[in-house]
């Protein structure tokens, strides 16, 4: 935030002139009530004892020094036990319009992550069925995180970990094979509950029969393998198509099977054994994770010689770091919460610092229709696919709603609400802010009025205008906080605030004034800056900013 950075620099200068050190616990933040100013500083409270002065006395000295240090400060007042409240001049806030105009589509971007290579792995759904609405939330979170990191200067790669090895793949092959036999009348037993129940399994089986009528006569092992390979390919194509339609892109699709096939799992386990992090006991191979913060040690290879999922996960993360990433972010379902300590232990065992690994947890989505929750069960094949939701409400609505709450909190997705073109619909509320500005600009242009750069921004003195300008100032910091905090929802929260201030301004002030073209031009520039910021924020969420609605 430009205001915070500016005040921080001024404070450093003032404290140096007063012969005082910079307190480690200094806070510079907006007061709870804006009538007390734009920013509040607690330095005097922290330094009073060291200086031997009452906090308010020291605060008065600091306030006087700050007031004289910059023409940007309109007021510096002492409040409470010793806070200094700062109020900036309208001219200081008006300068945000020039910054927004100059930076355009880059407004809010930074070089925060310059020189750092990041990887975000997300969705990574088992290719055993179509993506459902829960996968959609994880896809929106991961893709938005990639956009935010890139906007913040990080070199960022988006990756999908393809779980194409293990029992679930064998179950997929078996499920299709049994449906094939069922379709030709060879099956006399009920379809197993442990198999995948969805209608898509039957559709795959039917399609395979149309391509190869002799399929049911193949030896079972050969038939199941063919069913697995065909099913995997078809389902994966469907997943990729759904993600493309959802504006989600992965740079890399990484195969779990490749880790096992090229011996990387064994090499990783041997390396960890050599470093003392892996040991053998009771005929099994164990990871000594309890020594690194986990609640107990974990099995990597069972006594029957089969590898656990965790063994592949360790090798996969070792592979990530070996590819040169400084840090990795995994997007997981909230049911994997208990998996985090053992993975953190794994990262430490691989010789990486704690900050080189982060996890974003994504909670369940409760899909609501006509006020009732839609029952969903993936195994039973009873769920709303992402494809169906997108057809129902559209990409913009789905992405914004998925990102409208903290990802590890449960989300009620009201299908009826997001179809409505009303201010109660948060997607419409924000997008309409952009469209509303564009409509005003078109009307002004029809009257021959433009956003002349020479217009006097000093005319923007109304409280509603200053509130908008203060909010514009927050955007770069919100983006940085979203990047460092792995929190895309910060962007949607901010956009709701900015849109609300825009709608309030529009309700109170007429923008196009035929009798005052100078005032009109200034207001048009303000609104154009708001629209630019809304557009930039929506882009980070993967949502379009329409010019008309």
Short mmCIF file of C-alpha atoms in Angstrom, two decimals:
data_model
loop_
_atom_site.label_atom_id
_atom_site.label_comp_id
_atom_site.label_asym_id
_atom_site.label_seq_id
_atom_site.Cartn_x
_atom_site.Cartn_y
_atom_site.Cartn_z
CA UNK A 1 0.00 0.00 0.00
CA UNK A 2 1.52 3.29 -1.12
CA UNK A 3 0.23 5.11 1.96
CA UNK A 4 1.79 2.59 4.35
CA UNK A 5 5.12 2.60 2.53
CA UNK A 6 5.17 6.40 2.46
CA UNK A 7 4.40 6.70 6.18
CA UNK A 8 6.96 4.01 7.02
CA UNK A 9 9.67 5.95 5.20
CA UNK A 10 8.67 9.17 6.96
CA UNK A 11 8.67 7.45 10.35
CA UNK A 12 12.17 6.08 9.81
CA UNK A 13 13.38 9.60 9.07
CA UNK A 14 11.56 11.15 12.04
CA UNK A 15 12.78 8.52 14.50
CA UNK A 16 16.33 8.96 13.25
CA UNK A 17 16.09 12.73 13.74
CA UNK A 18 14.76 12.21 17.26
CA UNK A 19 17.58 9.79 17.96
CA UNK A 20 15.22 6.86 18.43
CA UNK A 21 15.45 3.27 17.15
CA UNK A 22 12.82 1.56 15.00
CA UNK A 23 10.70 -0.64 17.32
CA UNK A 24 10.47 -4.24 16.16
CA UNK A 25 6.74 -4.47 16.94
CA UNK A 26 5.74 -1.30 15.11
CA UNK A 27 2.30 -1.48 13.50
CA UNK A 28 0.96 0.87 10.85
CA UNK A 29 -2.66 0.15 10.05
CA UNK A 30 -6.00 1.88 9.49
CA UNK A 31 -7.89 2.69 12.69
CA UNK A 32 -11.14 0.81 13.24
CA UNK A 33 -13.10 4.02 12.68
CA UNK A 34 -12.02 6.10 9.68
CA UNK A 35 -12.97 9.32 11.51
CA UNK A 36 -9.70 8.86 13.43
CA UNK A 37 -7.63 9.16 10.27
CA UNK A 38 -6.14 7.04 7.53
CA UNK A 39 -3.39 5.24 9.47
CA UNK A 40 -2.49 4.75 13.13
CA UNK A 41 1.05 4.23 14.47
CA UNK A 42 2.05 2.71 17.83
CA UNK A 43 5.76 3.72 17.94
CA UNK A 44 5.38 6.08 20.91
CA UNK A 45 3.80 3.32 23.02
CA UNK A 46 6.70 0.99 22.25
CA UNK A 47 9.47 3.55 22.86
CA UNK A 48 8.13 5.50 25.85
CA UNK A 49 9.70 3.36 28.57
CA UNK A 50 13.07 3.29 26.81
CA UNK A 51 13.04 7.08 26.34
CA UNK A 52 11.70 7.78 29.82
CA UNK A 53 8.75 9.88 28.66
CA UNK A 54 4.99 9.42 28.95
CA UNK A 55 3.68 7.79 25.74
CA UNK A 56 1.41 10.71 24.86
CA UNK A 57 4.25 13.20 25.29
CA UNK A 58 6.46 11.22 22.94
CA UNK A 59 3.53 10.78 20.54
CA UNK A 60 3.04 14.55 20.42
CA UNK A 61 6.69 15.05 19.49
CA UNK A 62 6.40 12.42 16.74
CA UNK A 63 3.14 13.91 15.45
CA UNK A 64 4.68 17.38 15.20
CA UNK A 65 7.74 16.01 13.41
CA UNK A 66 5.62 13.99 10.95
CA UNK A 67 3.41 16.96 10.18
CA UNK A 68 6.46 18.99 9.26
CA UNK A 69 8.14 16.19 7.35
CA UNK A 70 5.75 15.96 4.41
CA UNK A 71 3.18 18.08 2.64
CA UNK A 72 1.20 14.88 2.04
CA UNK A 73 0.10 14.78 5.69
CA UNK A 74 -2.93 16.92 6.50
CA UNK A 75 -3.22 15.97 10.16
CA UNK A 76 -1.12 14.11 12.74
CA UNK A 77 -3.00 13.71 16.02
CA UNK A 78 -2.37 11.89 19.27
CA UNK A 79 -5.06 9.44 20.33
CA UNK A 80 -5.70 7.09 23.23
CA UNK A 81 -2.72 6.06 25.36
CA UNK A 82 -0.20 7.21 22.77
CA UNK A 83 -1.15 6.37 19.19
CA UNK A 84 -0.40 8.80 16.38
CA UNK A 85 -3.23 9.04 13.85
CA UNK A 86 -2.30 10.24 10.38
CA UNK A 87 -4.63 11.80 7.82
CA UNK A 88 -3.30 12.28 4.29
CA UNK A 89 -4.29 15.18 2.08
CA UNK A 90 -6.83 14.65 -0.72
CA UNK A 91 -4.01 15.36 -3.20
CA UNK A 92 -2.08 12.36 -1.86
CA UNK A 93 -5.01 10.06 -2.57
CA UNK A 94 -5.81 11.66 -5.92
CA UNK A 95 -2.35 10.68 -7.16
CA UNK A 96 -3.54 7.04 -7.15
CA UNK A 97 -5.48 7.79 -10.32
CA UNK A 98 -2.28 8.76 -12.14
CA UNK A 99 -0.58 5.56 -10.95
CA UNK A 100 -3.47 3.44 -12.15
CA UNK A 101 -3.55 5.20 -15.52
CA UNK A 102 0.20 4.84 -16.02
CA UNK A 103 0.34 1.15 -15.05
CA UNK A 104 -2.92 0.01 -16.65
CA UNK A 105 -3.15 -3.78 -16.81
CA UNK A 106 -0.01 -4.00 -14.64
CA UNK A 107 -1.53 -2.05 -11.74
CA UNK A 108 -1.18 -4.18 -8.62
CA UNK A 109 1.70 -6.23 -10.00
CA UNK A 110 5.10 -6.30 -8.32
CA UNK A 111 8.59 -7.78 -8.35
CA UNK A 112 8.00 -9.44 -4.98
CA UNK A 113 8.97 -12.88 -6.28
CA UNK A 114 11.69 -11.87 -8.70
CA UNK A 115 14.31 -14.59 -9.01
CA UNK A 116 12.15 -17.20 -7.23
CA UNK A 117 10.87 -20.31 -8.97
CA UNK A 118 7.55 -21.68 -7.70
CA UNK A 119 5.40 -24.68 -8.48
CA UNK A 120 1.71 -25.06 -7.74
CA UNK A 121 0.26 -28.57 -7.99
CA UNK A 122 -3.52 -28.68 -7.98
CA UNK A 123 -6.60 -30.68 -8.92
CA UNK A 124 -4.60 -33.95 -9.34
CA UNK A 125 -7.87 -35.88 -9.19
CA UNK A 126 -7.61 -39.62 -9.72
CA UNK A 127 -8.52 -40.23 -13.40
CA UNK A 128 -11.28 -42.61 -12.41
CA UNK A 129 -14.21 -40.39 -13.30
CA UNK A 130 -15.24 -36.90 -14.43
CA UNK A 131 -14.40 -33.86 -12.35
CA UNK A 132 -17.09 -32.97 -9.84
CA UNK A 133 -17.94 -29.64 -8.22
CA UNK A 134 -15.42 -30.19 -5.40
CA UNK A 135 -12.62 -30.59 -7.92
CA UNK A 136 -13.81 -27.34 -9.47
CA UNK A 137 -13.16 -25.42 -6.28
CA UNK A 138 -9.62 -26.82 -6.06
CA UNK A 139 -9.06 -25.99 -9.72
CA UNK A 140 -10.18 -22.38 -9.25
CA UNK A 141 -8.01 -21.96 -6.14
CA UNK A 142 -4.91 -23.44 -7.74
CA UNK A 143 -5.25 -21.61 -11.03
CA UNK A 144 -5.89 -18.28 -9.29
CA UNK A 145 -2.86 -18.87 -7.07
CA UNK A 146 -0.72 -19.35 -10.18
CA UNK A 147 -2.07 -16.11 -11.68
CA UNK A 148 -1.42 -14.17 -8.46
CA UNK A 149 2.13 -15.49 -8.09
CA UNK A 150 3.00 -14.64 -11.69
CA UNK A 151 1.48 -11.16 -11.24
CA UNK A 152 3.74 -10.81 -8.19
CA UNK A 153 6.90 -11.60 -10.12
CA UNK A 154 7.36 -15.31 -9.33
CA UNK A 155 8.35 -17.71 -12.08
CA UNK A 156 5.50 -20.16 -11.58
CA UNK A 157 4.65 -23.56 -13.04
CA UNK A 158 1.21 -25.16 -12.80
CA UNK A 159 1.22 -28.95 -12.48
CA UNK A 160 -1.26 -31.83 -12.35
CA UNK A 161 -0.07 -35.01 -10.60
CA UNK A 162 -1.62 -37.89 -12.48
CA UNK A 163 -2.36 -40.79 -10.12
CA UNK A 164 -2.12 -43.45 -12.82
CA UNK A 165 -0.68 -46.17 -10.59
CA UNK A 166 -2.12 -48.11 -7.69
CA UNK A 167 -5.29 -49.92 -6.75
CA UNK A 168 -7.71 -47.26 -7.98
CA UNK A 169 -6.51 -47.83 -11.54
CA UNK A 170 -7.02 -51.56 -11.22
CA UNK A 171 -10.50 -50.87 -9.87
CA UNK A 172 -11.23 -48.67 -12.87
CA UNK A 173 -10.23 -51.44 -15.28
CA UNK A 174 -12.28 -53.99 -13.36
CA UNK A 175 -15.34 -51.69 -13.26
CA UNK A 176 -15.36 -51.20 -17.04
CA UNK A 177 -14.64 -54.89 -17.69
CA UNK A 178 -17.57 -55.99 -15.54
CA UNK A 179 -19.90 -53.52 -17.28
CA UNK A 180 -18.75 -54.93 -20.63
CA UNK A 181 -19.68 -58.43 -19.49
CA UNK A 182 -22.96 -57.13 -18.12
CA UNK A 183 -23.88 -55.44 -21.43
CA UNK A 184 -23.45 -58.70 -23.39
CA UNK A 185 -25.34 -60.74 -20.81
CA UNK A 186 -22.34 -62.63 -19.41
CA UNK A 187 -22.72 -61.38 -15.84
CA UNK A 188 -24.95 -63.19 -13.36
CA UNK A 189 -23.71 -61.52 -10.17
CA UNK A 190 -24.51 -58.03 -8.81
CA UNK A 191 -22.09 -55.27 -9.73
CA UNK A 192 -19.66 -54.91 -6.78
CA UNK A 193 -20.18 -51.89 -4.49
CA UNK A 194 -16.40 -51.42 -4.38
CA UNK A 195 -16.33 -50.63 -8.10
CA UNK A 196 -17.10 -47.28 -9.70
CA UNK A 197 -20.86 -46.97 -10.08
CA UNK A 198 -21.35 -43.96 -12.33
CA UNK A 199 -23.16 -44.12 -15.64
CA UNK A 200 -19.94 -42.95 -17.31
CA UNK A 201 -18.44 -46.43 -16.67
CA UNK A 202 -21.28 -48.02 -18.64
CA UNK A 203 -20.86 -45.42 -21.38
CA UNK A 204 -17.16 -46.29 -21.70
CA UNK A 205 -17.95 -50.01 -21.79
CA UNK A 206 -20.62 -49.48 -24.45
CA UNK A 207 -18.25 -47.43 -26.58
CA UNK A 208 -15.54 -50.07 -26.33
CA UNK A 209 -18.00 -52.76 -27.42
CA UNK A 210 -18.95 -50.69 -30.45
CA UNK A 211 -15.29 -50.46 -31.39
CA UNK A 212 -14.47 -54.11 -30.66
CA UNK A 213 -17.27 -56.69 -30.47
CA UNK A 214 -14.78 -59.42 -29.50
CA UNK A 215 -13.74 -57.59 -26.33
CA UNK A 216 -15.81 -59.80 -23.95
CA UNK A 217 -14.07 -62.94 -25.24
CA UNK A 218 -10.56 -61.78 -24.30
CA UNK A 219 -8.80 -63.42 -21.35
CA UNK A 220 -9.84 -61.49 -18.23
CA UNK A 221 -6.37 -60.10 -17.45
CA UNK A 222 -5.96 -58.84 -21.01
CA UNK A 223 -9.49 -57.46 -21.12
CA UNK A 224 -9.14 -55.63 -17.80
CA UNK A 225 -5.85 -54.10 -18.89
CA UNK A 226 -7.39 -52.87 -22.13
CA UNK A 227 -10.37 -51.48 -20.21
CA UNK A 228 -8.01 -49.67 -17.83
CA UNK A 229 -5.95 -48.15 -20.64
CA UNK A 230 -8.97 -47.06 -22.66
CA UNK A 231 -10.87 -45.80 -19.63
CA UNK A 232 -7.87 -43.82 -18.40
CA UNK A 233 -7.38 -42.17 -21.79
CA UNK A 234 -11.06 -41.26 -22.19
CA UNK A 235 -11.48 -39.96 -18.65
CA UNK A 236 -8.24 -37.99 -18.83
CA UNK A 237 -9.35 -36.37 -22.09
CA UNK A 238 -12.59 -35.40 -20.38
CA UNK A 239 -10.74 -33.92 -17.41
CA UNK A 240 -8.46 -31.89 -19.67
CA UNK A 241 -11.42 -30.61 -21.66
CA UNK A 242 -13.34 -29.64 -18.52
CA UNK A 243 -10.33 -27.73 -17.17
CA UNK A 244 -9.80 -25.97 -20.47
CA UNK A 245 -13.44 -24.85 -20.48
CA UNK A 246 -12.95 -23.68 -16.88
CA UNK A 247 -10.01 -21.49 -17.99
CA UNK A 248 -7.58 -23.66 -16.04
CA UNK A 249 -4.20 -24.46 -17.56
CA UNK A 250 -1.54 -26.93 -16.40
CA UNK A 251 1.98 -26.58 -17.77
CA UNK A 252 2.90 -30.13 -16.78
CA UNK A 253 0.94 -33.38 -16.40
CA UNK A 254 3.19 -35.55 -14.24
CA UNK A 255 2.67 -39.33 -14.20
CA UNK A 256 2.96 -41.21 -10.92
CA UNK A 257 3.60 -44.37 -12.93
CA UNK A 258 6.72 -42.77 -14.41
CA UNK A 259 8.25 -42.44 -10.94
CA UNK A 260 7.96 -46.17 -10.35
CA UNK A 261 8.91 -47.18 -13.89
CA UNK A 262 12.17 -45.21 -13.97
CA UNK A 263 13.21 -46.33 -10.49
CA UNK A 264 12.97 -42.88 -8.95
CA UNK A 265 10.98 -44.11 -5.95
CA UNK A 266 13.63 -46.69 -5.07
CA UNK A 267 16.45 -44.18 -5.55
CA UNK A 268 14.76 -41.68 -3.27
CA UNK A 269 14.11 -44.28 -0.56
CA UNK A 270 17.70 -45.52 -0.75
CA UNK A 271 18.99 -41.96 -0.38
CA UNK A 272 16.80 -41.40 2.66
CA UNK A 273 17.93 -44.71 4.12
CA UNK A 274 21.54 -43.66 3.69
CA UNK A 275 20.84 -40.40 5.53
CA UNK A 276 19.23 -42.24 8.45
CA UNK A 277 15.65 -41.16 7.82
CA UNK A 278 14.47 -44.61 6.72
CA UNK A 279 14.84 -47.93 8.55
CA UNK A 280 13.60 -51.52 8.33
CA UNK A 281 11.46 -53.22 10.99
CA UNK A 282 9.03 -56.14 11.04
CA UNK A 283 9.80 -56.88 7.39
CA UNK A 284 8.68 -53.38 6.30
CA UNK A 285 10.45 -50.14 5.39
CA UNK A 286 9.65 -47.16 7.63
CA UNK A 287 10.14 -43.39 7.47
CA UNK A 288 11.41 -42.01 10.78
CA UNK A 289 8.92 -39.12 10.59
CA UNK A 290 8.26 -38.98 14.35
CA UNK A 291 11.75 -37.50 14.76
CA UNK A 292 10.69 -34.65 12.47
CA UNK A 293 7.42 -33.57 14.06
CA UNK A 294 4.98 -36.28 12.91
CA UNK A 295 2.99 -38.18 15.56
CA UNK A 296 4.39 -41.56 14.49
CA UNK A 297 6.65 -43.24 11.93
CA UNK A 298 5.14 -44.12 8.56
CA UNK A 299 5.34 -47.27 6.43
CA UNK A 300 6.90 -46.80 2.98
CA UNK A 301 7.11 -50.41 1.82
CA UNK A 302 4.80 -53.03 3.34
CA UNK A 303 5.97 -56.45 4.44
CA UNK A 304 4.48 -57.91 1.25
CA UNK A 305 6.86 -55.74 -0.79
CA UNK A 306 4.23 -53.28 -2.11
CA UNK A 307 4.87 -49.53 -1.88
CA UNK A 308 2.53 -47.20 -0.04
CA UNK A 309 1.14 -44.03 -1.61
CA UNK A 310 3.38 -42.07 0.74
CA UNK A 311 6.51 -43.59 -0.80
CA UNK A 312 5.50 -42.28 -4.23
CA UNK A 313 4.61 -38.90 -2.73
CA UNK A 314 8.07 -38.55 -1.19
CA UNK A 315 9.74 -39.40 -4.50
CA UNK A 316 7.43 -37.00 -6.31
CA UNK A 317 8.31 -34.09 -4.01
CA UNK A 318 12.00 -34.92 -4.25
CA UNK A 319 11.56 -34.75 -8.03
CA UNK A 320 9.96 -31.31 -7.72
CA UNK A 321 12.91 -29.86 -5.84
CA UNK A 322 15.37 -31.59 -8.15
CA UNK A 323 13.74 -29.68 -10.99
CA UNK A 324 14.91 -26.46 -9.38
CA UNK A 325 11.84 -25.10 -7.62
CA UNK A 326 12.60 -22.89 -4.63
CA UNK A 327 9.21 -23.63 -3.13
CA UNK A 328 6.16 -25.74 -3.92
CA UNK A 329 2.50 -25.30 -3.06
CA UNK A 330 0.13 -28.28 -2.99
CA UNK A 331 -3.63 -27.80 -3.18
CA UNK A 332 -5.34 -30.65 -1.30
CA UNK A 333 -8.81 -31.59 -0.19
CA UNK A 334 -9.45 -30.75 3.46
CA UNK A 335 -9.74 -34.47 4.26
CA UNK A 336 -5.95 -34.65 3.74
CA UNK A 337 -5.28 -32.32 6.68
CA UNK A 338 -3.66 -35.12 8.70
CA UNK A 339 -1.25 -35.75 5.84
CA UNK A 340 0.46 -32.37 6.26
CA UNK A 341 2.75 -33.16 9.25
CA UNK A 342 4.20 -36.28 7.61
CA UNK A 343 4.77 -34.41 4.34
CA UNK A 344 6.46 -31.56 6.19
CA UNK A 345 8.67 -34.16 7.84
CA UNK A 346 9.43 -35.54 4.38
CA UNK A 347 10.41 -32.08 3.11
CA UNK A 348 12.79 -31.63 6.04
CA UNK A 349 14.25 -35.09 5.43
CA UNK A 350 14.90 -34.03 1.84
CA UNK A 351 17.01 -31.18 3.20
CA UNK A 352 14.61 -28.37 2.34
CA UNK A 353 13.58 -25.50 4.63
CA UNK A 354 10.06 -25.38 6.07
CA UNK A 355 9.15 -22.32 3.98
CA UNK A 356 9.87 -24.30 0.79
CA UNK A 357 6.58 -26.20 1.20
CA UNK A 358 3.03 -25.02 1.69
CA UNK A 359 -0.40 -26.61 1.48
CA UNK A 360 -3.70 -24.96 0.61
CA UNK A 361 -6.60 -27.00 1.95
CA UNK A 362 -9.89 -26.91 0.07
CA UNK A 363 -13.10 -27.72 1.90
CA UNK A 364 -16.20 -29.36 0.51
CA UNK A 365 -18.75 -27.53 -1.59
CA UNK A 366 -22.40 -27.84 -0.64
CA UNK A 367 -24.33 -27.41 -3.85
CA UNK A 368 -27.72 -25.83 -3.16
CA UNK A 369 -30.76 -25.93 -5.42
CA UNK A 370 -34.18 -24.54 -4.44
CA UNK A 371 -32.94 -24.13 -0.89
CA UNK A 372 -31.93 -27.77 -0.55
CA UNK A 373 -28.52 -29.39 -0.58
CA UNK A 374 -27.81 -31.61 -3.57
CA UNK A 375 -26.79 -35.08 -2.35
CA UNK A 376 -23.49 -36.24 -3.82
CA UNK A 377 -21.47 -39.45 -3.63
CA UNK A 378 -18.48 -39.93 -5.94
CA UNK A 379 -18.16 -43.69 -5.47
CA UNK A 380 -21.87 -44.23 -6.06
CA UNK A 381 -21.71 -42.04 -9.14
CA UNK A 382 -24.20 -39.57 -7.71
CA UNK A 383 -22.60 -36.13 -8.05
CA UNK A 384 -22.83 -32.90 -9.97
CA UNK A 385 -20.03 -32.81 -12.52
CA UNK A 386 -18.05 -29.64 -13.05
CA UNK A 387 -19.21 -29.72 -16.66
CA UNK A 388 -22.88 -29.64 -15.59
CA UNK A 389 -22.31 -26.76 -13.17
CA UNK A 390 -20.54 -24.72 -15.84
CA UNK A 391 -23.40 -25.31 -18.28
CA UNK A 392 -25.84 -24.25 -15.57
CA UNK A 393 -24.27 -21.04 -14.23
CA UNK A 394 -21.27 -20.29 -16.45
CA UNK A 395 -17.52 -20.10 -15.86
CA UNK A 396 -17.44 -16.61 -14.34
CA UNK A 397 -20.05 -17.38 -11.71
CA UNK A 398 -18.52 -20.72 -10.79
CA UNK A 399 -14.98 -19.37 -10.45
CA UNK A 400 -15.98 -16.32 -8.44
CA UNK A 401 -18.16 -18.28 -6.02
CA UNK A 402 -15.46 -20.92 -5.53
CA UNK A 403 -13.05 -18.10 -4.64
CA UNK A 404 -15.48 -16.06 -2.55
CA UNK A 405 -14.56 -17.75 0.73
CA UNK A 406 -11.40 -18.90 2.46
CA UNK A 407 -10.62 -22.21 0.78
CA UNK A 408 -10.49 -24.26 4.00
CA UNK A 409 -14.01 -23.18 5.01
CA UNK A 410 -17.09 -24.96 3.73
CA UNK A 411 -18.89 -23.28 0.88
CA UNK A 412 -22.59 -23.20 0.09
CA UNK A 413 -22.94 -22.75 -3.67
CA UNK A 414 -26.46 -21.50 -4.34
CA UNK A 415 -27.15 -22.28 -7.99
CA UNK A 416 -30.37 -20.27 -8.00
CA UNK A 417 -28.69 -17.16 -6.58
CA UNK A 418 -25.81 -17.00 -9.05
CA UNK A 419 -28.20 -17.20 -11.99
CA UNK A 420 -29.89 -13.99 -10.86
CA UNK A 421 -28.92 -10.64 -12.35
CA UNK A 422 -29.30 -8.78 -9.05
CA UNK A 423 -27.03 -7.08 -6.55
CA UNK A 424 -27.57 -10.04 -4.20
CA UNK A 425 -25.46 -12.12 -6.57
CA UNK A 426 -21.79 -11.39 -5.67
CA UNK A 427 -20.56 -12.22 -9.17
CA UNK A 428 -23.03 -9.82 -10.77
CA UNK A 429 -22.27 -7.21 -8.06
CA UNK A 430 -18.58 -7.05 -8.97
CA UNK A 431 -18.87 -7.49 -12.73
CA UNK A 432 -21.59 -4.85 -12.87
CA UNK A 433 -19.19 -2.35 -11.29
CA UNK A 434 -16.95 -2.70 -14.34
CA UNK A 435 -19.83 -2.69 -16.80
CA UNK A 436 -21.41 0.34 -15.10
CA UNK A 437 -18.23 2.39 -15.52
CA UNK A 438 -17.91 1.38 -19.17
CA UNK A 439 -21.52 2.42 -19.78
CA UNK A 440 -20.85 5.85 -18.23
CA UNK A 441 -17.74 6.28 -20.38
CA UNK A 442 -19.71 5.40 -23.51
CA UNK A 443 -22.43 7.92 -22.66
CA UNK A 444 -19.82 10.59 -22.03
CA UNK A 445 -18.07 9.81 -25.33
CA UNK A 446 -21.38 10.15 -27.16
CA UNK A 447 -21.51 13.73 -25.79
CA UNK A 448 -17.93 14.38 -26.82
CA UNK A 449 -16.61 14.21 -23.23
CA UNK A 450 -13.44 12.25 -22.54
CA UNK A 451 -11.08 11.50 -19.64
CA UNK A 452 -8.59 14.27 -20.39
CA UNK A 453 -5.32 13.81 -18.56
CA UNK A 454 -5.25 17.56 -17.99
CA UNK A 455 -8.43 17.51 -15.92
CA UNK A 456 -8.05 18.71 -12.35
CA UNK A 457 -8.08 15.78 -9.94
CA UNK A 458 -8.18 18.32 -7.11
CA UNK A 459 -11.93 18.52 -7.80
CA UNK A 460 -12.33 15.02 -6.33
CA UNK A 461 -12.95 16.14 -2.76
CA UNK A 462 -16.16 14.26 -1.88
CA UNK A 463 -15.89 11.70 0.89
CA UNK A 464 -17.21 8.97 -1.42
CA UNK A 465 -14.49 9.80 -3.96
CA UNK A 466 -11.78 9.74 -1.29
CA UNK A 467 -13.08 6.37 -0.06
CA UNK A 468 -12.68 4.98 -3.57
CA UNK A 469 -9.17 6.42 -3.83
CA UNK A 470 -8.16 4.90 -0.49
CA UNK A 471 -9.49 1.55 -1.67
CA UNK A 472 -7.55 1.80 -4.94
CA UNK A 473 -4.42 2.33 -2.86
CA UNK A 474 -4.96 -1.00 -1.10
CA UNK A 475 -4.95 -3.17 -4.21
CA UNK A 476 -1.18 -3.75 -4.66
CA UNK A 477 -0.87 -4.78 -1.01
CA UNK A 478 -3.89 -7.09 -1.25
CA UNK A 479 -2.26 -8.87 -4.20
CA UNK A 480 1.02 -9.27 -2.31
CA UNK A 481 -0.81 -10.57 0.77
CA UNK A 482 -2.70 -13.07 -1.42
CA UNK A 483 0.62 -14.25 -2.90
CA UNK A 484 2.49 -14.65 0.39
CA UNK A 485 -0.52 -15.96 2.29
CA UNK A 486 -1.67 -18.43 -0.39
CA UNK A 487 -5.06 -16.75 -0.15
CA UNK A 488 -6.83 -16.00 -3.46
CA UNK A 489 -9.99 -15.09 -1.54
CA UNK A 490 -8.28 -11.85 -0.47
CA UNK A 491 -8.82 -10.67 -4.04
CA UNK A 492 -12.55 -11.47 -4.11
CA UNK A 493 -13.07 -9.81 -0.70
CA UNK A 494 -11.29 -6.71 -1.96
CA UNK A 495 -13.32 -6.59 -5.18
CA UNK A 496 -16.55 -6.76 -3.20
CA UNK A 497 -15.39 -3.77 -1.14
CA UNK A 498 -14.32 -1.78 -4.20
CA UNK A 499 -17.53 -2.57 -6.08
CA UNK A 500 -19.59 -1.53 -3.08
CA UNK A 501 -17.84 1.84 -2.89
CA UNK A 502 -18.30 2.35 -6.64
CA UNK A 503 -22.03 1.61 -6.47
CA UNK A 504 -22.36 3.97 -3.49
CA UNK A 505 -20.50 6.75 -5.31
CA UNK A 506 -22.66 6.33 -8.39
CA UNK A 507 -25.85 6.50 -6.31
CA UNK A 508 -24.78 9.78 -4.67
CA UNK A 509 -22.97 11.66 -7.46
CA UNK A 510 -23.92 12.39 -11.04
CA UNK A 511 -20.85 11.72 -13.15
CA UNK A 512 -21.59 13.41 -16.45
CA UNK A 513 -22.30 17.10 -15.81
CA UNK A 514 -22.96 19.09 -18.97
CA UNK A 515 -22.51 22.37 -17.05
CA UNK A 516 -19.14 21.36 -15.57
CA UNK A 517 -16.91 19.49 -18.01
CA UNK A 518 -13.84 19.79 -15.77
CA UNK A 519 -15.62 18.09 -12.89
CA UNK A 520 -16.99 15.48 -15.29
CA UNK A 521 -13.54 14.67 -16.66
CA UNK A 522 -12.12 14.25 -13.15
CA UNK A 523 -14.95 11.92 -12.16
CA UNK A 524 -14.57 9.93 -15.35
CA UNK A 525 -10.87 9.42 -14.59
CA UNK A 526 -11.76 8.22 -11.11
CA UNK A 527 -14.27 5.72 -12.45
CA UNK A 528 -11.90 4.56 -15.17
CA UNK A 529 -9.27 3.83 -12.51
CA UNK A 530 -11.82 1.83 -10.55
CA UNK A 531 -12.77 -0.16 -13.66
CA UNK A 532 -9.11 -0.87 -14.41
CA UNK A 533 -8.56 -2.17 -10.89
CA UNK A 534 -11.71 -4.31 -10.98
CA UNK A 535 -10.56 -5.76 -14.30
CA UNK A 536 -7.08 -6.55 -12.95
CA UNK A 537 -8.53 -8.21 -9.86
CA UNK A 538 -11.04 -10.28 -11.79
CA UNK A 539 -8.29 -11.46 -14.13
CA UNK A 540 -6.41 -12.85 -11.11
CA UNK A 541 -9.54 -14.85 -10.30
CA UNK A 542 -9.91 -16.02 -13.90
CA UNK A 543 -13.16 -14.07 -14.25
CA UNK A 544 -14.03 -11.79 -17.16
CA UNK A 545 -14.73 -8.07 -16.75
CA UNK A 546 -17.65 -7.40 -19.14
CA UNK A 547 -18.11 -3.99 -20.77
CA UNK A 548 -21.88 -4.39 -20.71
CA UNK A 549 -24.41 -6.51 -18.85
#
